[in-house]
Structures are given as structure tokens and as C-alpha cells.
């Protein structure tokens, strides 16, 4: 069955109650998990970048904006308890070493390598050492860069799955290039999913499943008009319900590939089949 993740990321806008609403909606829609993004702001961004002027709900500098979007232990404790309460998995993509170490205090089943982190080998080694099943996004990456990342996970005997992705927000439909799912699967002999950033509805992710994607990750939001860089590339809740329903139906329609005579076909055989 396709593993479906509702990517909350930073679409909670620093509000744990918004995060809980999104988690609850993802569970109701039939997602297998929700995902967040964890950063140590002062380490991910330089002082020069953080000092730049930037208007946001939290202030007038980039630092205030980044800190306003970030959850810390208090919020993740609440998220962890809430996910346990309603029985849905959560995990996160760490954007620095400290954040990956931070996540170890929670009993998470999965890790995630964001496309932006694919060439950060020290982080990849730290993740792979945990030997948790890891989703590796491949946006803005060459095949050689992907191969280098894959080799790290193989070296540590860490189970992984690549995810075809295009790192534009939102992604243009003509840039989807879903045949890369097959290319990645054949090249690296592994499961391949799809992490989507399109604003064009459900079709692209549906086709990805039909092409054999073993996981789908879609950004989700309460309202695409909310503040934030990822909101416009996200599914609202009604769209999430539709997307998950499509995925489950396609999964069922594809079947297992074993040719067999169905019980429901036997009366038709008796009625129509001519034996020579």
C-alpha cells in the first residue's frame, strides 16, 4: 500500500493549535503520517541572512520570521502526545545536525532527507546511523549526487526510499517529469515515491501512483491564502481528502499483477467459454 504523508512543514505558522488541526485532518483523510521540518535557525542561516529586513507577522527581520516559524521541545512534546492520542505517525526532516539529534528523543519510525540536504553528507551519515527507514527527496539533484547519497545509506545498511521531487513552489505541471520514478527505480534498485509541490490538484500525484510510486508526500494547509512560502503549493483539507481517496483507489485498481481467474468469472466461463 502506498505510504501517504501529509507534509505540514512550517505551514503551522508557529501555532501548535494549527498544527493539531492539520494532524487531525490528515488522520481523518487517511494519511499514514504527518511530517514537520526542524531547524536550528542560527546554524542553518548566516548572521548576514538573519539580519536582513523582512516583514512578517513576527517582526521586521529574517531572524524574527524564521524563529517565529520554528517549533521547539514544548511544541513537539504536544505534537508527539497528540499523534499518539489519535494514532497517527509523525516524523520530520532535520536541516542541521543538532535538529537530527533533537528528534532522537521521540520514538519516530521514519527519517526524511529534504532535497536541500541531499549533499550535506555529515547530516546524511548521522541520519543513516539510526537505521530508520528514510525517505530521500531528490529535487534539484543530479544522478551522481543521488548516487552519493544512496551509497551513504547502503554503507550504513540503513533502509531507504528515494522520492522524485521538483524543488519549485509551486511546481509547474510541465516540469513534473514523472518518468523519473522509473529511472530512479531502475538505476538504484529501490522503492521510489513522489514528493509533490504542485498547485494543480491531484492528477500528478495520481499518475505517480499509477507509475508505481510507493509513497506520496503532499504539503497540506488549512488555507492556501495563509502567510507562508509553502502555502500556495499545498492541498487544503478538502483536497487532501480527495487526494488520499484517489491514491487508495488507484492502489486497489492496480492490484498485485498476478493473473488469476476470479470467483466472479466462473459463472461467465460456464456460460460463454467454448472448450476445444
PDB file of C-alpha atoms in Angstrom:
ATOM      1  CA  UNK A   1       0.000   0.000   0.000  1.00  0.00           C
ATOM      2  CA  UNK A   2       1.226   3.492  -0.838  1.00  0.00           C
ATOM      3  CA  UNK A   3       2.524   5.349   2.235  1.00  0.00           C
ATOM      4  CA  UNK A   4       0.861   8.769   2.319  1.00  0.00           C
ATOM      5  CA  UNK A   5       2.355  11.668   4.276  1.00  0.00           C
ATOM      6  CA  UNK A   6       0.689  14.996   4.911  1.00  0.00           C
ATOM      7  CA  UNK A   7       3.591  17.454   4.950  1.00  0.00           C
ATOM      8  CA  UNK A   8       2.765  20.154   7.486  1.00  0.00           C
ATOM      9  CA  UNK A   9       6.308  21.514   7.317  1.00  0.00           C
ATOM     10  CA  UNK A  10       6.108  25.097   8.554  1.00  0.00           C
ATOM     11  CA  UNK A  11       2.517  25.660   7.416  1.00  0.00           C
ATOM     12  CA  UNK A  12       1.527  25.750  11.098  1.00  0.00           C
ATOM     13  CA  UNK A  13       2.982  29.297  11.204  1.00  0.00           C
ATOM     14  CA  UNK A  14       4.366  28.716  14.680  1.00  0.00           C
ATOM     15  CA  UNK A  15       0.948  27.879  16.164  1.00  0.00           C
ATOM     16  CA  UNK A  16       0.646  24.422  17.725  1.00  0.00           C
ATOM     17  CA  UNK A  17      -3.156  24.602  17.560  1.00  0.00           C
ATOM     18  CA  UNK A  18      -2.965  24.971  13.778  1.00  0.00           C
ATOM     19  CA  UNK A  19      -0.580  22.006  13.747  1.00  0.00           C
ATOM     20  CA  UNK A  20      -3.090  19.931  15.727  1.00  0.00           C
ATOM     21  CA  UNK A  21      -5.896  20.832  13.316  1.00  0.00           C
ATOM     22  CA  UNK A  22      -3.730  19.722  10.396  1.00  0.00           C
ATOM     23  CA  UNK A  23      -2.747  16.489  12.148  1.00  0.00           C
ATOM     24  CA  UNK A  24      -6.386  15.730  12.938  1.00  0.00           C
ATOM     25  CA  UNK A  25      -7.390  16.414   9.330  1.00  0.00           C
ATOM     26  CA  UNK A  26      -4.591  14.222   7.960  1.00  0.00           C
ATOM     27  CA  UNK A  27      -5.732  11.372  10.177  1.00  0.00           C
ATOM     28  CA  UNK A  28      -9.362  11.809   9.100  1.00  0.00           C
ATOM     29  CA  UNK A  29      -8.339  11.877   5.436  1.00  0.00           C
ATOM     30  CA  UNK A  30      -6.492   8.568   5.782  1.00  0.00           C
ATOM     31  CA  UNK A  31      -2.856   9.683   5.759  1.00  0.00           C
ATOM     32  CA  UNK A  32      -0.324   7.288   7.251  1.00  0.00           C
ATOM     33  CA  UNK A  33       1.771  10.087   8.751  1.00  0.00           C
ATOM     34  CA  UNK A  34       2.349  13.808   9.051  1.00  0.00           C
ATOM     35  CA  UNK A  35       5.719  15.483   8.656  1.00  0.00           C
ATOM     36  CA  UNK A  36       7.338  18.620  10.018  1.00  0.00           C
ATOM     37  CA  UNK A  37      10.594  20.491   9.364  1.00  0.00           C
ATOM     38  CA  UNK A  38      13.109  21.094  12.167  1.00  0.00           C
ATOM     39  CA  UNK A  39      15.820  23.747  12.039  1.00  0.00           C
ATOM     40  CA  UNK A  40      18.295  25.311  14.443  1.00  0.00           C
ATOM     41  CA  UNK A  41      17.822  28.769  12.982  1.00  0.00           C
ATOM     42  CA  UNK A  42      21.177  30.247  14.000  1.00  0.00           C
ATOM     43  CA  UNK A  43      23.017  27.301  12.405  1.00  0.00           C
ATOM     44  CA  UNK A  44      21.018  26.896   9.212  1.00  0.00           C
ATOM     45  CA  UNK A  45      21.202  30.593   8.286  1.00  0.00           C
ATOM     46  CA  UNK A  46      24.122  33.017   8.469  1.00  0.00           C
ATOM     47  CA  UNK A  47      24.005  36.129  10.641  1.00  0.00           C
ATOM     48  CA  UNK A  48      24.008  38.234   7.480  1.00  0.00           C
ATOM     49  CA  UNK A  49      20.881  36.500   6.197  1.00  0.00           C
ATOM     50  CA  UNK A  50      19.135  36.618   9.570  1.00  0.00           C
ATOM     51  CA  UNK A  51      19.817  40.345   9.899  1.00  0.00           C
ATOM     52  CA  UNK A  52      18.187  41.137   6.557  1.00  0.00           C
ATOM     53  CA  UNK A  53      14.948  43.146   6.685  1.00  0.00           C
ATOM     54  CA  UNK A  54      11.835  41.021   6.180  1.00  0.00           C
ATOM     55  CA  UNK A  55       8.289  41.933   7.079  1.00  0.00           C
ATOM     56  CA  UNK A  56       6.372  39.092   8.732  1.00  0.00           C
ATOM     57  CA  UNK A  57       3.770  38.525  11.450  1.00  0.00           C
ATOM     58  CA  UNK A  58       6.662  38.170  13.922  1.00  0.00           C
ATOM     59  CA  UNK A  59       8.698  41.279  13.160  1.00  0.00           C
ATOM     60  CA  UNK A  60      10.805  43.085  10.594  1.00  0.00           C
ATOM     61  CA  UNK A  61      13.901  40.863  10.226  1.00  0.00           C
ATOM     62  CA  UNK A  62      14.510  37.443   8.696  1.00  0.00           C
ATOM     63  CA  UNK A  63      15.629  36.235  12.137  1.00  0.00           C
ATOM     64  CA  UNK A  64      12.272  37.084  13.680  1.00  0.00           C
ATOM     65  CA  UNK A  65      10.457  35.404  10.826  1.00  0.00           C
ATOM     66  CA  UNK A  66      12.481  32.180  10.985  1.00  0.00           C
ATOM     67  CA  UNK A  67      12.237  31.947  14.770  1.00  0.00           C
ATOM     68  CA  UNK A  68       8.510  32.628  14.601  1.00  0.00           C
ATOM     69  CA  UNK A  69       8.017  29.654  12.291  1.00  0.00           C
ATOM     70  CA  UNK A  70      10.055  27.235  14.400  1.00  0.00           C
ATOM     71  CA  UNK A  71       8.732  24.726  16.946  1.00  0.00           C
ATOM     72  CA  UNK A  72      10.859  23.748  19.947  1.00  0.00           C
ATOM     73  CA  UNK A  73      10.609  20.962  22.549  1.00  0.00           C
ATOM     74  CA  UNK A  74       7.431  22.267  24.186  1.00  0.00           C
ATOM     75  CA  UNK A  75       5.540  22.196  20.893  1.00  0.00           C
ATOM     76  CA  UNK A  76       6.974  18.873  19.729  1.00  0.00           C
ATOM     77  CA  UNK A  77       6.046  17.270  23.045  1.00  0.00           C
ATOM     78  CA  UNK A  78       2.466  18.382  22.428  1.00  0.00           C
ATOM     79  CA  UNK A  79       2.601  17.093  18.843  1.00  0.00           C
ATOM     80  CA  UNK A  80       4.030  13.763  19.971  1.00  0.00           C
ATOM     81  CA  UNK A  81       1.289  13.264  22.556  1.00  0.00           C
ATOM     82  CA  UNK A  82      -1.454  14.350  20.178  1.00  0.00           C
ATOM     83  CA  UNK A  83      -0.280  11.973  17.440  1.00  0.00           C
ATOM     84  CA  UNK A  84      -0.219   9.110  19.933  1.00  0.00           C
ATOM     85  CA  UNK A  85      -3.719  10.047  21.105  1.00  0.00           C
ATOM     86  CA  UNK A  86      -5.271   9.899  17.635  1.00  0.00           C
ATOM     87  CA  UNK A  87      -2.957   7.130  16.376  1.00  0.00           C
ATOM     88  CA  UNK A  88      -1.061   8.702  13.517  1.00  0.00           C
ATOM     89  CA  UNK A  89       2.677   8.660  12.938  1.00  0.00           C
ATOM     90  CA  UNK A  90       4.766  11.823  12.729  1.00  0.00           C
ATOM     91  CA  UNK A  91       8.332  12.463  11.648  1.00  0.00           C
ATOM     92  CA  UNK A  92      10.411  15.417  10.487  1.00  0.00           C
ATOM     93  CA  UNK A  93      13.142  16.475   8.106  1.00  0.00           C
ATOM     94  CA  UNK A  94      16.106  17.900  10.008  1.00  0.00           C
ATOM     95  CA  UNK A  95      18.034  20.730   8.359  1.00  0.00           C
ATOM     96  CA  UNK A  96      21.092  20.548  10.634  1.00  0.00           C
ATOM     97  CA  UNK A  97      22.886  18.090  12.901  1.00  0.00           C
ATOM     98  CA  UNK A  98      21.504  19.493  16.159  1.00  0.00           C
ATOM     99  CA  UNK A  99      17.956  19.138  14.857  1.00  0.00           C
ATOM    100  CA  UNK A 100      18.509  15.494  13.918  1.00  0.00           C
ATOM    101  CA  UNK A 101      19.892  14.787  17.388  1.00  0.00           C
ATOM    102  CA  UNK A 102      16.904  16.647  18.877  1.00  0.00           C
ATOM    103  CA  UNK A 103      14.475  14.337  17.065  1.00  0.00           C
ATOM    104  CA  UNK A 104      16.060  11.254  18.635  1.00  0.00           C
ATOM    105  CA  UNK A 105      14.235  11.884  21.916  1.00  0.00           C
ATOM    106  CA  UNK A 106      10.996  10.835  20.206  1.00  0.00           C
ATOM    107  CA  UNK A 107      10.102   7.291  19.155  1.00  0.00           C
ATOM    108  CA  UNK A 108       9.872   8.022  15.433  1.00  0.00           C
ATOM    109  CA  UNK A 109       9.750   5.241  12.843  1.00  0.00           C
ATOM    110  CA  UNK A 110      10.955   7.282   9.868  1.00  0.00           C
ATOM    111  CA  UNK A 111      13.503   9.904   8.906  1.00  0.00           C
ATOM    112  CA  UNK A 112      13.434  12.280   5.965  1.00  0.00           C
ATOM    113  CA  UNK A 113      16.189  13.882   3.917  1.00  0.00           C
ATOM    114  CA  UNK A 114      14.952  17.108   2.343  1.00  0.00           C
ATOM    115  CA  UNK A 115      16.118  17.840  -1.196  1.00  0.00           C
ATOM    116  CA  UNK A 116      18.108  20.805   0.120  1.00  0.00           C
ATOM    117  CA  UNK A 117      20.058  18.477   2.419  1.00  0.00           C
ATOM    118  CA  UNK A 118      20.907  15.773  -0.137  1.00  0.00           C
ATOM    119  CA  UNK A 119      24.551  16.857  -0.425  1.00  0.00           C
ATOM    120  CA  UNK A 120      25.076  17.502   3.305  1.00  0.00           C
ATOM    121  CA  UNK A 121      26.963  14.260   3.851  1.00  0.00           C
ATOM    122  CA  UNK A 122      27.634  14.740   7.556  1.00  0.00           C
ATOM    123  CA  UNK A 123      23.904  15.018   8.175  1.00  0.00           C
ATOM    124  CA  UNK A 124      23.195  12.043   5.915  1.00  0.00           C
ATOM    125  CA  UNK A 125      25.665   9.903   7.845  1.00  0.00           C
ATOM    126  CA  UNK A 126      24.079  10.987  11.136  1.00  0.00           C
ATOM    127  CA  UNK A 127      20.636  10.028   9.831  1.00  0.00           C
ATOM    128  CA  UNK A 128      21.780   6.733   8.300  1.00  0.00           C
ATOM    129  CA  UNK A 129      23.461   5.688  11.558  1.00  0.00           C
ATOM    130  CA  UNK A 130      19.987   5.486  13.127  1.00  0.00           C
ATOM    131  CA  UNK A 131      18.988   2.768  10.627  1.00  0.00           C
ATOM    132  CA  UNK A 132      15.392   4.014  10.444  1.00  0.00           C
ATOM    133  CA  UNK A 133      13.522   3.788   7.158  1.00  0.00           C
ATOM    134  CA  UNK A 134      14.352   7.078   5.441  1.00  0.00           C
ATOM    135  CA  UNK A 135      12.611   8.964   2.655  1.00  0.00           C
ATOM    136  CA  UNK A 136      15.167  10.803   0.495  1.00  0.00           C
ATOM    137  CA  UNK A 137      13.856  13.624  -1.690  1.00  0.00           C
ATOM    138  CA  UNK A 138      15.788  14.234  -4.898  1.00  0.00           C
ATOM    139  CA  UNK A 139      14.730  17.707  -6.039  1.00  0.00           C
ATOM    140  CA  UNK A 140      17.395  19.937  -7.677  1.00  0.00           C
ATOM    141  CA  UNK A 141      19.812  16.976  -7.721  1.00  0.00           C
ATOM    142  CA  UNK A 142      21.881  15.192 -10.359  1.00  0.00           C
ATOM    143  CA  UNK A 143      22.035  11.417 -10.649  1.00  0.00           C
ATOM    144  CA  UNK A 144      25.593  11.491  -9.326  1.00  0.00           C
ATOM    145  CA  UNK A 145      24.539  13.462  -6.257  1.00  0.00           C
ATOM    146  CA  UNK A 146      21.717  10.995  -5.662  1.00  0.00           C
ATOM    147  CA  UNK A 147      24.146   8.102  -6.069  1.00  0.00           C
ATOM    148  CA  UNK A 148      26.478   9.596  -3.450  1.00  0.00           C
ATOM    149  CA  UNK A 149      23.571   9.884  -1.002  1.00  0.00           C
ATOM    150  CA  UNK A 150      22.376   6.350  -1.718  1.00  0.00           C
ATOM    151  CA  UNK A 151      25.873   4.995  -1.105  1.00  0.00           C
ATOM    152  CA  UNK A 152      25.892   6.544   2.373  1.00  0.00           C
ATOM    153  CA  UNK A 153      22.684   4.749   3.306  1.00  0.00           C
ATOM    154  CA  UNK A 154      23.923   1.493   1.818  1.00  0.00           C
ATOM    155  CA  UNK A 155      27.189   1.838   3.737  1.00  0.00           C
ATOM    156  CA  UNK A 156      25.250   2.061   6.999  1.00  0.00           C
ATOM    157  CA  UNK A 157      22.816  -0.688   5.965  1.00  0.00           C
ATOM    158  CA  UNK A 158      20.000   1.798   6.508  1.00  0.00           C
ATOM    159  CA  UNK A 159      16.707   1.139   4.682  1.00  0.00           C
ATOM    160  CA  UNK A 160      15.680   3.990   2.406  1.00  0.00           C
ATOM    161  CA  UNK A 161      13.331   5.081  -0.333  1.00  0.00           C
ATOM    162  CA  UNK A 162      14.008   7.760  -2.917  1.00  0.00           C
ATOM    163  CA  UNK A 163      11.318  10.319  -3.702  1.00  0.00           C
ATOM    164  CA  UNK A 164      11.187  12.032  -7.065  1.00  0.00           C
ATOM    165  CA  UNK A 165      10.655  15.732  -6.463  1.00  0.00           C
ATOM    166  CA  UNK A 166      10.929  19.096  -8.193  1.00  0.00           C
ATOM    167  CA  UNK A 167      12.019  21.924  -5.897  1.00  0.00           C
ATOM    168  CA  UNK A 168       9.848  24.763  -7.144  1.00  0.00           C
ATOM    169  CA  UNK A 169       6.956  26.191  -5.123  1.00  0.00           C
ATOM    170  CA  UNK A 170       4.535  25.702  -6.725  1.00  0.00           C
ATOM    171  CA  UNK A 171       5.814  23.346  -9.401  1.00  0.00           C
ATOM    172  CA  UNK A 172       4.633  23.838 -12.979  1.00  0.00           C
ATOM    173  CA  UNK A 173       2.742  20.856 -14.359  1.00  0.00           C
ATOM    174  CA  UNK A 174       5.071  20.563 -17.357  1.00  0.00           C
ATOM    175  CA  UNK A 175       8.069  20.224 -15.012  1.00  0.00           C
ATOM    176  CA  UNK A 176       6.774  17.087 -13.243  1.00  0.00           C
ATOM    177  CA  UNK A 177       8.826  14.612 -15.336  1.00  0.00           C
ATOM    178  CA  UNK A 178       7.230  11.619 -13.611  1.00  0.00           C
ATOM    179  CA  UNK A 179       9.123   9.149 -15.792  1.00  0.00           C
ATOM    180  CA  UNK A 180      11.980   9.834 -13.368  1.00  0.00           C
ATOM    181  CA  UNK A 181      10.200   7.482 -10.961  1.00  0.00           C
ATOM    182  CA  UNK A 182      11.023   4.591 -13.265  1.00  0.00           C
ATOM    183  CA  UNK A 183      14.517   5.944 -13.939  1.00  0.00           C
ATOM    184  CA  UNK A 184      15.348   6.138 -10.240  1.00  0.00           C
ATOM    185  CA  UNK A 185      13.843   2.712  -9.538  1.00  0.00           C
ATOM    186  CA  UNK A 186      15.804   1.030 -12.319  1.00  0.00           C
ATOM    187  CA  UNK A 187      19.056   2.871 -11.579  1.00  0.00           C
ATOM    188  CA  UNK A 188      19.154   2.364  -7.823  1.00  0.00           C
ATOM    189  CA  UNK A 189      17.037  -0.800  -7.468  1.00  0.00           C
ATOM    190  CA  UNK A 190      14.914   0.621  -4.657  1.00  0.00           C
ATOM    191  CA  UNK A 191      11.421   1.833  -3.879  1.00  0.00           C
ATOM    192  CA  UNK A 192      10.665   5.276  -5.280  1.00  0.00           C
ATOM    193  CA  UNK A 193       7.953   7.668  -4.150  1.00  0.00           C
ATOM    194  CA  UNK A 194       6.892  11.168  -5.093  1.00  0.00           C
ATOM    195  CA  UNK A 195       7.059  14.379  -3.054  1.00  0.00           C
ATOM    196  CA  UNK A 196       4.855  16.942  -4.775  1.00  0.00           C
ATOM    197  CA  UNK A 197       4.848  20.728  -4.728  1.00  0.00           C
ATOM    198  CA  UNK A 198       2.225  21.296  -7.414  1.00  0.00           C
ATOM    199  CA  UNK A 199      -0.750  23.597  -7.029  1.00  0.00           C
ATOM    200  CA  UNK A 200      -2.663  21.923  -9.857  1.00  0.00           C
ATOM    201  CA  UNK A 201      -4.710  19.471  -7.808  1.00  0.00           C
ATOM    202  CA  UNK A 202      -4.472  15.702  -7.757  1.00  0.00           C
ATOM    203  CA  UNK A 203      -3.597  14.415 -11.212  1.00  0.00           C
ATOM    204  CA  UNK A 204       0.194  14.461 -10.927  1.00  0.00           C
ATOM    205  CA  UNK A 205       0.261  12.532  -7.659  1.00  0.00           C
ATOM    206  CA  UNK A 206      -2.375  10.140  -9.013  1.00  0.00           C
ATOM    207  CA  UNK A 207      -0.233   9.429 -12.070  1.00  0.00           C
ATOM    208  CA  UNK A 208       2.806   8.935  -9.824  1.00  0.00           C
ATOM    209  CA  UNK A 209       0.937   6.158  -8.010  1.00  0.00           C
ATOM    210  CA  UNK A 210      -0.092   4.603 -11.327  1.00  0.00           C
ATOM    211  CA  UNK A 211       3.596   4.636 -12.319  1.00  0.00           C
ATOM    212  CA  UNK A 212       4.492   2.679  -9.202  1.00  0.00           C
ATOM    213  CA  UNK A 213       5.288   5.322  -6.584  1.00  0.00           C
ATOM    214  CA  UNK A 214       5.435   3.620  -3.190  1.00  0.00           C
ATOM    215  CA  UNK A 215       4.973   6.822  -1.193  1.00  0.00           C
ATOM    216  CA  UNK A 216       3.289  10.170  -1.751  1.00  0.00           C
ATOM    217  CA  UNK A 217       4.063  13.319   0.221  1.00  0.00           C
ATOM    218  CA  UNK A 218       1.950  16.441  -0.235  1.00  0.00           C
ATOM    219  CA  UNK A 219       2.109  19.745   1.630  1.00  0.00           C
ATOM    220  CA  UNK A 220      -1.134  20.485   3.463  1.00  0.00           C
ATOM    221  CA  UNK A 221      -2.652  23.695   4.809  1.00  0.00           C
ATOM    222  CA  UNK A 222      -5.833  24.998   6.386  1.00  0.00           C
ATOM    223  CA  UNK A 223      -5.953  27.821   3.834  1.00  0.00           C
ATOM    224  CA  UNK A 224      -3.675  28.441   0.843  1.00  0.00           C
ATOM    225  CA  UNK A 225      -4.087  32.185   1.418  1.00  0.00           C
ATOM    226  CA  UNK A 226      -2.332  31.994   4.795  1.00  0.00           C
ATOM    227  CA  UNK A 227       1.100  33.566   5.298  1.00  0.00           C
ATOM    228  CA  UNK A 228       3.996  31.353   4.233  1.00  0.00           C
ATOM    229  CA  UNK A 229       6.158  30.308   1.299  1.00  0.00           C
ATOM    230  CA  UNK A 230       4.750  26.762   1.087  1.00  0.00           C
ATOM    231  CA  UNK A 231       1.040  27.542   1.415  1.00  0.00           C
ATOM    232  CA  UNK A 232       0.391  28.062  -2.309  1.00  0.00           C
ATOM    233  CA  UNK A 233       1.945  24.667  -3.130  1.00  0.00           C
ATOM    234  CA  UNK A 234      -0.238  22.869  -0.588  1.00  0.00           C
ATOM    235  CA  UNK A 235      -3.509  20.976  -0.550  1.00  0.00           C
ATOM    236  CA  UNK A 236      -6.317  22.364   1.557  1.00  0.00           C
ATOM    237  CA  UNK A 237      -8.202  19.835   3.667  1.00  0.00           C
ATOM    238  CA  UNK A 238     -10.949  19.019   1.163  1.00  0.00           C
ATOM    239  CA  UNK A 239      -8.240  18.492  -1.438  1.00  0.00           C
ATOM    240  CA  UNK A 240      -6.316  16.216   0.904  1.00  0.00           C
ATOM    241  CA  UNK A 241      -9.388  14.018   1.357  1.00  0.00           C
ATOM    242  CA  UNK A 242      -9.773  13.789  -2.421  1.00  0.00           C
ATOM    243  CA  UNK A 243      -6.072  13.055  -2.946  1.00  0.00           C
ATOM    244  CA  UNK A 244      -5.930  10.233  -0.404  1.00  0.00           C
ATOM    245  CA  UNK A 245      -9.163   8.726  -1.752  1.00  0.00           C
ATOM    246  CA  UNK A 246      -7.685   8.743  -5.265  1.00  0.00           C
ATOM    247  CA  UNK A 247      -4.454   7.140  -4.084  1.00  0.00           C
ATOM    248  CA  UNK A 248      -6.240   4.329  -2.251  1.00  0.00           C
ATOM    249  CA  UNK A 249      -8.495   3.627  -5.233  1.00  0.00           C
ATOM    250  CA  UNK A 250      -5.593   3.585  -7.695  1.00  0.00           C
ATOM    251  CA  UNK A 251      -3.644   1.299  -5.366  1.00  0.00           C
ATOM    252  CA  UNK A 252      -6.593  -1.105  -5.335  1.00  0.00           C
ATOM    253  CA  UNK A 253      -7.164  -0.849  -9.090  1.00  0.00           C
ATOM    254  CA  UNK A 254      -3.520  -1.673  -9.869  1.00  0.00           C
ATOM    255  CA  UNK A 255      -3.740  -4.917  -7.894  1.00  0.00           C
ATOM    256  CA  UNK A 256      -0.840  -7.316  -7.400  1.00  0.00           C
ATOM    257  CA  UNK A 257      -0.108  -8.180 -11.039  1.00  0.00           C
ATOM    258  CA  UNK A 258      -0.848 -11.899 -10.624  1.00  0.00           C
ATOM    259  CA  UNK A 259      -3.076 -13.187 -13.421  1.00  0.00           C
ATOM    260  CA  UNK A 260      -5.789 -15.393 -11.963  1.00  0.00           C
ATOM    261  CA  UNK A 261      -9.363 -16.489 -12.615  1.00  0.00           C
ATOM    262  CA  UNK A 262     -11.693 -14.674 -10.248  1.00  0.00           C
ATOM    263  CA  UNK A 263     -14.526 -16.451  -8.471  1.00  0.00           C
ATOM    264  CA  UNK A 264     -16.879 -13.933 -10.062  1.00  0.00           C
ATOM    265  CA  UNK A 265     -15.676 -15.035 -13.512  1.00  0.00           C
ATOM    266  CA  UNK A 266     -16.525 -18.730 -13.058  1.00  0.00           C
ATOM    267  CA  UNK A 267     -20.245 -18.426 -13.893  1.00  0.00           C
ATOM    268  CA  UNK A 268     -19.285 -16.457 -17.011  1.00  0.00           C
ATOM    269  CA  UNK A 269     -16.810 -19.191 -18.006  1.00  0.00           C
ATOM    270  CA  UNK A 270     -19.561 -21.787 -17.739  1.00  0.00           C
ATOM    271  CA  UNK A 271     -21.879 -19.615 -19.797  1.00  0.00           C
ATOM    272  CA  UNK A 272     -19.565 -18.391 -22.550  1.00  0.00           C
ATOM    273  CA  UNK A 273     -16.353 -20.432 -22.766  1.00  0.00           C
ATOM    274  CA  UNK A 274     -16.032 -22.918 -25.624  1.00  0.00           C
ATOM    275  CA  UNK A 275     -13.551 -25.717 -24.912  1.00  0.00           C
ATOM    276  CA  UNK A 276     -11.975 -27.389 -27.939  1.00  0.00           C
TER     277      UNK A 276
END
